[in-house]
mmCIF file of C-alpha atoms in Angstrom:
data_model
loop_
_atom_site.group_PDB
_atom_site.id
_atom_site.type_symbol
_atom_site.label_atom_id
_atom_site.label_comp_id
_atom_site.label_asym_id
_atom_site.label_seq_id
_atom_site.Cartn_x
_atom_site.Cartn_y
_atom_site.Cartn_z
ATOM 1 C CA MET A 38 -22.916 24.495 -24.048
ATOM 2 C CA LYS A 39 -21.649 20.927 -24.123
ATOM 3 C CA LYS A 40 -22.767 19.025 -27.205
ATOM 4 C CA ARG A 41 -22.685 15.348 -28.088
ATOM 5 C CA ILE A 42 -20.991 15.167 -31.480
ATOM 6 C CA VAL A 43 -20.367 12.397 -34.001
ATOM 7 C CA ILE A 44 -17.528 13.306 -36.363
ATOM 8 C CA ALA A 45 -17.292 11.504 -39.710
ATOM 9 C CA LEU A 46 -13.746 11.772 -41.038
ATOM 10 C CA GLY A 47 -13.200 11.686 -44.792
ATOM 11 C CA GLY A 48 -10.245 10.130 -46.561
ATOM 12 C CA ASN A 49 -8.358 13.441 -46.628
ATOM 13 C CA ALA A 50 -8.118 13.217 -42.832
ATOM 14 C CA LEU A 51 -6.315 9.855 -42.979
ATOM 15 C CA GLY A 52 -3.929 9.928 -45.943
ATOM 16 C CA ASN A 53 -3.551 7.366 -48.723
ATOM 17 C CA ASN A 54 -0.908 5.027 -47.302
ATOM 18 C CA LEU A 55 0.745 4.130 -43.999
ATOM 19 C CA PRO A 56 3.374 6.909 -43.903
ATOM 20 C CA GLU A 57 0.791 9.522 -44.949
ATOM 21 C CA GLN A 58 -1.674 8.198 -42.385
ATOM 22 C CA MET A 59 0.750 8.590 -39.482
ATOM 23 C CA ILE A 60 1.251 12.242 -40.449
ATOM 24 C CA ALA A 61 -2.406 12.921 -41.230
ATOM 25 C CA VAL A 62 -3.798 11.590 -37.944
ATOM 26 C CA LYS A 63 -1.613 14.006 -35.964
ATOM 27 C CA HIS A 64 -3.139 16.919 -37.865
ATOM 28 C CA THR A 65 -6.609 15.408 -37.565
ATOM 29 C CA SER A 66 -6.226 14.900 -33.822
ATOM 30 C CA LYS A 67 -5.575 18.594 -33.250
ATOM 31 C CA ALA A 68 -8.921 19.525 -34.789
ATOM 32 C CA ILE A 69 -10.748 16.857 -32.772
ATOM 33 C CA ALA A 70 -8.972 17.872 -29.565
ATOM 34 C CA ASP A 71 -10.163 21.462 -30.099
ATOM 35 C CA LEU A 72 -13.753 20.231 -29.719
ATOM 36 C CA ILE A 73 -12.943 18.029 -26.730
ATOM 37 C CA GLU A 74 -11.150 20.928 -25.064
ATOM 38 C CA GLU A 75 -14.372 22.947 -25.308
ATOM 39 C CA GLY A 76 -16.116 20.247 -23.265
ATOM 40 C CA HIS A 77 -17.988 18.405 -26.008
ATOM 41 C CA GLU A 78 -18.581 14.636 -25.985
ATOM 42 C CA VAL A 79 -17.046 13.189 -29.136
ATOM 43 C CA VAL A 80 -17.426 9.959 -31.089
ATOM 44 C CA ILE A 81 -15.349 9.536 -34.240
ATOM 45 C CA SER A 82 -16.112 7.500 -37.333
ATOM 46 C CA HIS A 83 -14.004 7.342 -40.467
ATOM 47 C CA GLY A 84 -13.743 6.071 -43.999
ATOM 48 C CA ASN A 85 -11.359 3.379 -45.204
ATOM 49 C CA GLY A 86 -11.471 3.727 -48.997
ATOM 50 C CA PRO A 87 -7.790 3.418 -49.860
ATOM 51 C CA GLN A 88 -6.951 1.321 -46.796
ATOM 52 C CA VAL A 89 -9.424 -1.505 -47.344
ATOM 53 C CA GLY A 90 -8.349 -1.664 -50.987
ATOM 54 C CA MET A 91 -4.705 -2.002 -49.951
ATOM 55 C CA ILE A 92 -5.573 -4.784 -47.511
ATOM 56 C CA ASN A 93 -7.658 -6.580 -50.109
ATOM 57 C CA GLU A 94 -4.808 -6.315 -52.608
ATOM 58 C CA ALA A 95 -2.199 -7.495 -50.100
ATOM 59 C CA MET A 96 -4.253 -10.549 -49.143
ATOM 60 C CA ALA A 97 -4.869 -11.358 -52.813
ATOM 61 C CA GLU A 98 -1.140 -11.086 -53.557
ATOM 62 C CA TYR A 99 -0.381 -13.435 -50.673
ATOM 63 C CA GLY A 100 -2.956 -15.847 -52.056
ATOM 64 C CA ARG A 101 -1.269 -15.781 -55.458
ATOM 65 C CA SER A 102 2.114 -16.651 -53.949
ATOM 66 C CA ASN A 103 0.833 -19.153 -51.363
ATOM 67 C CA LYS A 104 -1.574 -21.685 -52.812
ATOM 68 C CA GLU A 105 -2.619 -22.852 -49.331
ATOM 69 C CA HIS A 106 -4.152 -19.430 -48.701
ATOM 70 C CA PRO A 107 -7.484 -18.473 -50.342
ATOM 71 C CA THR A 108 -7.151 -16.109 -53.271
ATOM 72 C CA PHE A 109 -9.992 -13.965 -51.939
ATOM 73 C CA THR A 110 -10.155 -12.905 -48.296
ATOM 74 C CA PRO A 111 -13.706 -12.081 -47.124
ATOM 75 C CA LEU A 112 -14.308 -8.362 -47.475
ATOM 76 C CA SER A 113 -15.768 -8.232 -43.975
ATOM 77 C CA VAL A 114 -12.377 -9.410 -42.659
ATOM 78 C CA CYS A 115 -10.587 -6.714 -44.686
ATOM 79 C CA VAL A 116 -12.871 -4.041 -43.212
ATOM 80 C CA ALA A 117 -12.161 -5.356 -39.702
ATOM 81 C CA MET A 118 -8.413 -5.138 -40.365
ATOM 82 C CA SER A 119 -8.782 -1.561 -41.604
ATOM 83 C CA GLN A 120 -10.768 -0.568 -38.511
ATOM 84 C CA ALA A 121 -8.038 -1.909 -36.249
ATOM 85 C CA TYR A 122 -5.016 -0.306 -37.857
ATOM 86 C CA ILE A 123 -6.654 3.055 -38.573
ATOM 87 C CA GLY A 124 -8.034 3.095 -35.038
ATOM 88 C CA TYR A 125 -4.614 2.220 -33.641
ATOM 89 C CA ASP A 126 -2.956 5.209 -35.326
ATOM 90 C CA LEU A 127 -5.825 7.600 -34.654
ATOM 91 C CA GLN A 128 -6.362 6.764 -30.995
ATOM 92 C CA ASN A 129 -2.648 7.034 -30.221
ATOM 93 C CA ALA A 130 -2.326 10.380 -32.008
ATOM 94 C CA LEU A 131 -5.401 11.743 -30.237
ATOM 95 C CA ARG A 132 -4.249 10.403 -26.874
ATOM 96 C CA GLU A 133 -0.894 12.156 -27.335
ATOM 97 C CA GLU A 134 -2.598 15.425 -28.294
ATOM 98 C CA LEU A 135 -4.917 15.292 -25.259
ATOM 99 C CA ILE A 136 -2.057 14.562 -22.862
ATOM 100 C CA GLY A 137 -0.167 17.518 -24.311
ATOM 101 C CA ARG A 138 -3.147 19.744 -23.500
ATOM 102 C CA GLY A 139 -3.567 18.356 -19.999
ATOM 103 C CA ILE A 140 -6.893 16.693 -20.805
ATOM 104 C CA PRO A 141 -7.268 13.446 -18.786
ATOM 105 C CA LYS A 142 -9.392 11.441 -21.226
ATOM 106 C CA SER A 143 -8.863 7.994 -22.697
ATOM 107 C CA VAL A 144 -9.486 7.024 -26.314
ATOM 108 C CA ALA A 145 -10.795 3.609 -27.358
ATOM 109 C CA THR A 146 -11.446 2.028 -30.752
ATOM 110 C CA VAL A 147 -14.430 -0.325 -30.965
ATOM 111 C CA ILE A 148 -14.314 -2.936 -33.712
ATOM 112 C CA THR A 149 -17.844 -2.365 -34.943
ATOM 113 C CA GLN A 150 -20.224 -4.597 -36.859
ATOM 114 C CA VAL A 151 -23.128 -3.027 -38.727
ATOM 115 C CA ARG A 152 -26.078 -5.131 -39.777
ATOM 116 C CA VAL A 153 -27.449 -4.827 -43.284
ATOM 117 C CA ASP A 154 -30.485 -6.556 -44.765
ATOM 118 C CA SER A 155 -29.652 -9.595 -46.870
ATOM 119 C CA ASP A 156 -32.516 -8.617 -49.195
ATOM 120 C CA ASP A 157 -31.316 -5.036 -49.664
ATOM 121 C CA PRO A 158 -31.877 -4.376 -53.400
ATOM 122 C CA LYS A 159 -28.329 -3.048 -53.705
ATOM 123 C CA PHE A 160 -27.076 -6.632 -53.401
ATOM 124 C CA LEU A 161 -28.747 -7.256 -56.763
ATOM 125 C CA ASN A 162 -26.831 -4.418 -58.373
ATOM 126 C CA PRO A 163 -23.318 -4.229 -56.870
ATOM 127 C CA SER A 164 -21.550 -1.088 -57.993
ATOM 128 C CA LYS A 165 -18.401 -0.638 -55.895
ATOM 129 C CA PRO A 166 -15.223 -1.939 -57.606
ATOM 130 C CA ILE A 167 -12.468 -2.865 -55.169
ATOM 131 C CA GLY A 168 -9.010 -4.369 -55.301
ATOM 132 C CA HIS A 169 -6.723 -5.110 -58.214
ATOM 133 C CA PHE A 170 -7.347 -5.983 -61.854
ATOM 134 C CA MET A 171 -7.555 -9.753 -62.200
ATOM 135 C CA ASN A 172 -5.520 -12.049 -64.392
ATOM 136 C CA GLU A 173 -7.278 -14.848 -66.287
ATOM 137 C CA GLU A 174 -6.764 -17.429 -63.537
ATOM 138 C CA GLU A 175 -8.211 -15.127 -60.881
ATOM 139 C CA LEU A 176 -11.133 -14.203 -63.100
ATOM 140 C CA GLU A 177 -12.002 -17.866 -63.625
ATOM 141 C CA TYR A 178 -11.681 -18.540 -59.885
ATOM 142 C CA ALA A 179 -13.994 -15.609 -59.113
ATOM 143 C CA LYS A 180 -16.645 -16.746 -61.583
ATOM 144 C CA ALA A 181 -16.465 -20.344 -60.347
ATOM 145 C CA ASN A 182 -16.887 -19.267 -56.724
ATOM 146 C CA GLY A 183 -19.738 -16.820 -57.161
ATOM 147 C CA ILE A 184 -17.585 -13.707 -56.700
ATOM 148 C CA GLN A 185 -19.049 -10.910 -58.774
ATOM 149 C CA VAL A 186 -16.794 -8.988 -61.129
ATOM 150 C CA MET A 187 -17.159 -6.075 -63.505
ATOM 151 C CA GLU A 188 -15.200 -4.639 -66.390
ATOM 152 C CA ASP A 189 -13.760 -1.317 -65.250
ATOM 153 C CA ALA A 190 -13.407 1.379 -67.914
ATOM 154 C CA GLY A 191 -11.687 -0.858 -70.446
ATOM 155 C CA ARG A 192 -8.806 -1.641 -68.098
ATOM 156 C CA GLY A 193 -9.797 -5.158 -67.074
ATOM 157 C CA TYR A 194 -11.935 -6.954 -64.519
ATOM 158 C CA ARG A 195 -12.173 -6.165 -60.826
ATOM 159 C CA ARG A 196 -14.204 -7.522 -57.963
ATOM 160 C CA VAL A 197 -17.408 -5.556 -57.433
ATOM 161 C CA VAL A 198 -19.454 -5.408 -54.240
ATOM 162 C CA ALA A 199 -22.710 -3.933 -53.038
ATOM 163 C CA SER A 200 -23.125 -0.910 -50.781
ATOM 164 C CA PRO A 201 -26.270 -1.677 -48.748
ATOM 165 C CA MET A 202 -27.833 0.682 -46.226
ATOM 166 C CA PRO A 203 -26.891 0.270 -42.547
ATOM 167 C CA LYS A 204 -29.726 -0.937 -40.311
ATOM 168 C CA GLU A 205 -28.271 -1.709 -36.882
ATOM 169 C CA ILE A 206 -25.015 -1.054 -35.043
ATOM 170 C CA ILE A 207 -24.306 -4.275 -33.175
ATOM 171 C CA GLU A 208 -21.941 -2.787 -30.586
ATOM 172 C CA ILE A 209 -24.019 0.349 -29.922
ATOM 173 C CA ASN A 210 -24.410 -0.388 -26.191
ATOM 174 C CA THR A 211 -20.642 -0.713 -25.786
ATOM 175 C CA ILE A 212 -20.103 2.558 -27.652
ATOM 176 C CA ARG A 213 -22.772 4.311 -25.561
ATOM 177 C CA ASN A 214 -21.375 3.003 -22.263
ATOM 178 C CA LEU A 215 -17.847 4.131 -23.138
ATOM 179 C CA LEU A 216 -19.091 7.570 -24.166
ATOM 180 C CA GLU A 217 -21.140 8.020 -21.006
ATOM 181 C CA SER A 218 -18.164 7.012 -18.862
ATOM 182 C CA GLY A 219 -16.159 9.881 -20.366
ATOM 183 C CA GLU A 220 -14.190 8.016 -23.040
ATOM 184 C CA ILE A 221 -13.497 9.313 -26.535
ATOM 185 C CA VAL A 222 -14.731 6.572 -28.865
ATOM 186 C CA ILE A 223 -13.709 5.631 -32.408
ATOM 187 C CA ALA A 224 -16.374 3.412 -33.979
ATOM 188 C CA CYS A 225 -18.015 2.307 -37.243
ATOM 189 C CA GLY A 226 -14.719 2.607 -39.125
ATOM 190 C CA GLY A 227 -15.158 2.229 -42.873
ATOM 191 C CA GLY A 228 -18.923 2.238 -42.387
ATOM 192 C CA GLY A 229 -18.681 -0.777 -40.088
ATOM 193 C CA ILE A 230 -18.050 -4.452 -40.750
ATOM 194 C CA PRO A 231 -21.061 -5.462 -42.877
ATOM 195 C CA VAL A 232 -22.959 -8.423 -41.427
ATOM 196 C CA THR A 233 -26.309 -10.084 -41.898
ATOM 197 C CA ARG A 234 -28.192 -11.838 -39.108
ATOM 198 C CA ILE A 235 -29.005 -15.543 -39.394
ATOM 199 C CA GLY A 236 -30.680 -16.519 -36.122
ATOM 200 C CA ASN A 237 -28.114 -15.681 -33.461
ATOM 201 C CA HIS A 238 -25.250 -15.775 -35.964
ATOM 202 C CA LEU A 239 -23.770 -12.695 -37.617
ATOM 203 C CA LYS A 240 -22.416 -13.510 -41.062
ATOM 204 C CA GLY A 241 -19.955 -11.235 -42.841
ATOM 205 C CA ALA A 242 -21.292 -9.776 -46.079
ATOM 206 C CA ALA A 243 -19.375 -9.098 -49.290
ATOM 207 C CA ALA A 244 -20.195 -5.409 -49.176
ATOM 208 C CA VAL A 245 -18.991 -1.985 -48.133
ATOM 209 C CA ILE A 246 -21.192 0.416 -46.169
ATOM 210 C CA ASP A 247 -21.044 4.126 -46.881
ATOM 211 C CA LYS A 248 -19.380 5.689 -43.830
ATOM 212 C CA ASP A 249 -21.570 8.806 -43.948
ATOM 213 C CA PHE A 250 -24.795 6.771 -43.716
ATOM 214 C CA ALA A 251 -23.274 4.647 -40.943
ATOM 215 C CA SER A 252 -22.238 7.834 -39.127
ATOM 216 C CA ALA A 253 -25.779 9.216 -39.411
ATOM 217 C CA LEU A 254 -27.157 6.011 -37.883
ATOM 218 C CA LEU A 255 -24.525 6.171 -35.134
ATOM 219 C CA ALA A 256 -25.447 9.783 -34.357
ATOM 220 C CA LYS A 257 -29.151 8.912 -34.200
ATOM 221 C CA GLU A 258 -28.571 5.921 -31.925
ATOM 222 C CA LEU A 259 -26.437 8.010 -29.560
ATOM 223 C CA ASN A 260 -28.981 10.864 -29.541
ATOM 224 C CA ALA A 261 -26.230 13.222 -30.687
ATOM 225 C CA ASP A 262 -26.756 16.944 -31.038
ATOM 226 C CA TYR A 263 -24.455 17.243 -34.046
ATOM 227 C CA LEU A 264 -23.296 15.106 -36.922
ATOM 228 C CA ILE A 265 -20.205 16.723 -38.437
ATOM 229 C CA ILE A 266 -19.267 15.358 -41.853
ATOM 230 C CA LEU A 267 -15.769 16.502 -42.695
ATOM 231 C CA THR A 268 -14.799 16.769 -46.338
ATOM 232 C CA ALA A 269 -12.481 18.599 -48.747
ATOM 233 C CA VAL A 270 -14.501 21.825 -48.989
ATOM 234 C CA GLU A 271 -15.538 24.381 -46.382
ATOM 235 C CA LYS A 272 -19.172 24.504 -47.500
ATOM 236 C CA VAL A 273 -21.583 22.684 -49.766
ATOM 237 C CA ALA A 274 -22.331 24.324 -53.112
ATOM 238 C CA ILE A 275 -25.104 24.097 -55.666
ATOM 239 C CA ALA A 276 -24.243 24.497 -59.359
ATOM 240 C CA PHE A 277 -20.736 23.547 -58.236
ATOM 241 C CA ARG A 278 -17.983 24.972 -60.513
ATOM 242 C CA GLY A 279 -20.602 26.463 -62.815
ATOM 243 C CA PRO A 280 -21.349 30.105 -63.586
ATOM 244 C CA ASN A 281 -24.197 30.106 -61.040
ATOM 245 C CA GLU A 282 -22.229 28.415 -58.260
ATOM 246 C CA LYS A 283 -23.614 29.231 -54.814
ATOM 247 C CA TRP A 284 -22.117 28.247 -51.458
ATOM 248 C CA LEU A 285 -24.663 27.307 -48.810
ATOM 249 C CA ASP A 286 -24.530 28.506 -45.207
ATOM 250 C CA ALA A 287 -27.683 27.074 -43.600
ATOM 251 C CA ILE A 288 -30.478 25.172 -45.300
ATOM 252 C CA SER A 289 -33.521 23.261 -44.166
ATOM 253 C CA VAL A 290 -34.047 19.545 -44.676
ATOM 254 C CA GLU A 291 -36.693 20.392 -47.292
ATOM 255 C CA GLU A 292 -34.304 22.653 -49.194
ATOM 256 C CA ALA A 293 -31.606 19.977 -49.119
ATOM 257 C CA ARG A 294 -34.029 17.401 -50.497
ATOM 258 C CA GLN A 295 -34.982 19.796 -53.277
ATOM 259 C CA TYR A 296 -31.338 20.334 -54.231
ATOM 260 C CA ILE A 297 -30.821 16.558 -54.224
ATOM 261 C CA SER A 298 -33.789 16.041 -56.550
ATOM 262 C CA GLU A 299 -32.404 18.718 -58.901
ATOM 263 C CA GLY A 300 -29.126 16.793 -59.177
ATOM 264 C CA HIS A 301 -26.803 19.373 -57.640
ATOM 265 C CA PHE A 302 -24.587 16.860 -55.821
ATOM 266 C CA ALA A 303 -22.261 14.316 -57.413
ATOM 267 C CA PRO A 304 -22.882 10.616 -56.652
ATOM 268 C CA GLY A 305 -19.977 9.071 -54.786
ATOM 269 C CA SER A 306 -18.854 12.518 -53.636
ATOM 270 C CA MET A 307 -21.098 15.166 -52.056
ATOM 271 C CA LEU A 308 -24.415 13.378 -52.638
ATOM 272 C CA PRO A 309 -24.091 10.707 -49.895
ATOM 273 C CA LYS A 310 -22.837 13.361 -47.465
ATOM 274 C CA VAL A 311 -25.886 15.559 -47.995
ATOM 275 C CA GLN A 312 -28.221 12.549 -47.933
ATOM 276 C CA ALA A 313 -26.697 11.352 -44.635
ATOM 277 C CA ALA A 314 -26.924 14.869 -43.201
ATOM 278 C CA VAL A 315 -30.622 14.996 -44.116
ATOM 279 C CA GLU A 316 -31.171 11.539 -42.628
ATOM 280 C CA PHE A 317 -29.800 12.686 -39.273
ATOM 281 C CA ALA A 318 -31.221 16.212 -39.177
ATOM 282 C CA SER A 319 -34.731 14.990 -40.011
ATOM 283 C CA SER A 320 -34.684 12.208 -37.393
ATOM 284 C CA GLY A 321 -35.519 14.330 -34.342
ATOM 285 C CA GLU A 322 -35.781 17.754 -32.822
ATOM 286 C CA ASN A 323 -32.691 19.880 -32.172
ATOM 287 C CA ARG A 324 -30.461 17.715 -34.375
ATOM 288 C CA THR A 325 -28.013 19.540 -36.613
ATOM 289 C CA ALA A 326 -25.807 18.250 -39.416
ATOM 290 C CA LEU A 327 -22.735 20.237 -40.392
ATOM 291 C CA ILE A 328 -20.601 19.694 -43.488
ATOM 292 C CA THR A 329 -17.244 21.456 -43.538
ATOM 293 C CA LEU A 330 -13.461 21.165 -43.623
ATOM 294 C CA LEU A 331 -11.558 19.334 -40.912
ATOM 295 C CA GLU A 332 -9.702 22.520 -39.987
ATOM 296 C CA LYS A 333 -12.994 24.387 -39.614
ATOM 297 C CA ALA A 334 -14.794 21.936 -37.308
ATOM 298 C CA LYS A 335 -14.423 24.130 -34.217
ATOM 299 C CA ASP A 336 -15.479 27.275 -36.094
ATOM 300 C CA GLY A 337 -18.404 25.353 -37.543
ATOM 301 C CA ILE A 338 -19.726 24.265 -34.146
ATOM 302 C CA ASN A 339 -19.466 27.901 -33.081
ATOM 303 C CA GLY A 340 -21.564 28.953 -36.081
ATOM 304 C CA LYS A 341 -18.817 30.701 -38.021
ATOM 305 C CA THR A 342 -18.605 28.542 -41.153
ATOM 306 C CA GLY A 343 -19.718 25.359 -42.872
ATOM 307 C CA THR A 344 -23.094 24.265 -44.225
ATOM 308 C CA PHE A 345 -25.749 23.586 -41.579
ATOM 309 C CA ILE A 346 -28.745 21.354 -42.282
ATOM 310 C CA ARG A 347 -31.638 21.404 -39.810
ATOM 311 C CA LYS A 348 -35.386 20.882 -39.712
ATOM 312 C CA ALA A 349 -37.252 24.025 -40.735
#
């Protein structure tokens, strides 16, 4: 049966630099096209970890060499840039793959803003280091201009930003209309461009949004049947790499929450994926989250592999 699916691509699906990305998206597009070929409606989201860092670094380097340019480019602008160039490569690779299979569907990237709360407590405790290590001049500039920094493992100071929870996808109606007209949509890249609302104005925030939580919100807003979170392992494990390691096939939301409370999943790695999967699966009836490898997405939808999380 046809399913509405939101696919959250991890960094391994996009490569670590431009040449790698152009190769990786061709491979990624084959796995996505497999699902489209089976008749499913597909929306794609993706991370931007290495890409947004490269953009931030490039803009900072330009600022160092050109004094008329600000040393620090707003992070929201860097996220927007990453959405555009990742989307450009991904939509063209997927378009080419679909044409090769005789599938007459268009692919569109939506530059997506995601609202966060300005009073999110995570703004008080920023924890995500980004960009390069600063020299003394840059460090003084950052401190003088209210840009938060942190010492990173004895190697020097880097800019540090918050990772607030996503609350609203600004362009959700555009995404929904494109999907319902038969388009393949790429949206919420890098977790979305973080913005706060001030009256009718949307102001960019110095933050990064976790792409798995943004993908869960996107899936809920689109009333998706499946949220597929693609990662570097075929299944989720508890006691990972320990003597009692156990790979999970299907678990309930309650079981997943128990494993989270017992500390089975690493922060910054599997933990946000499982938390996002629980967020989606618990949000309504007949909603399923699947965590698996990119290459196993089709098999996962057909119940052959991966870790499924559903209401009991």
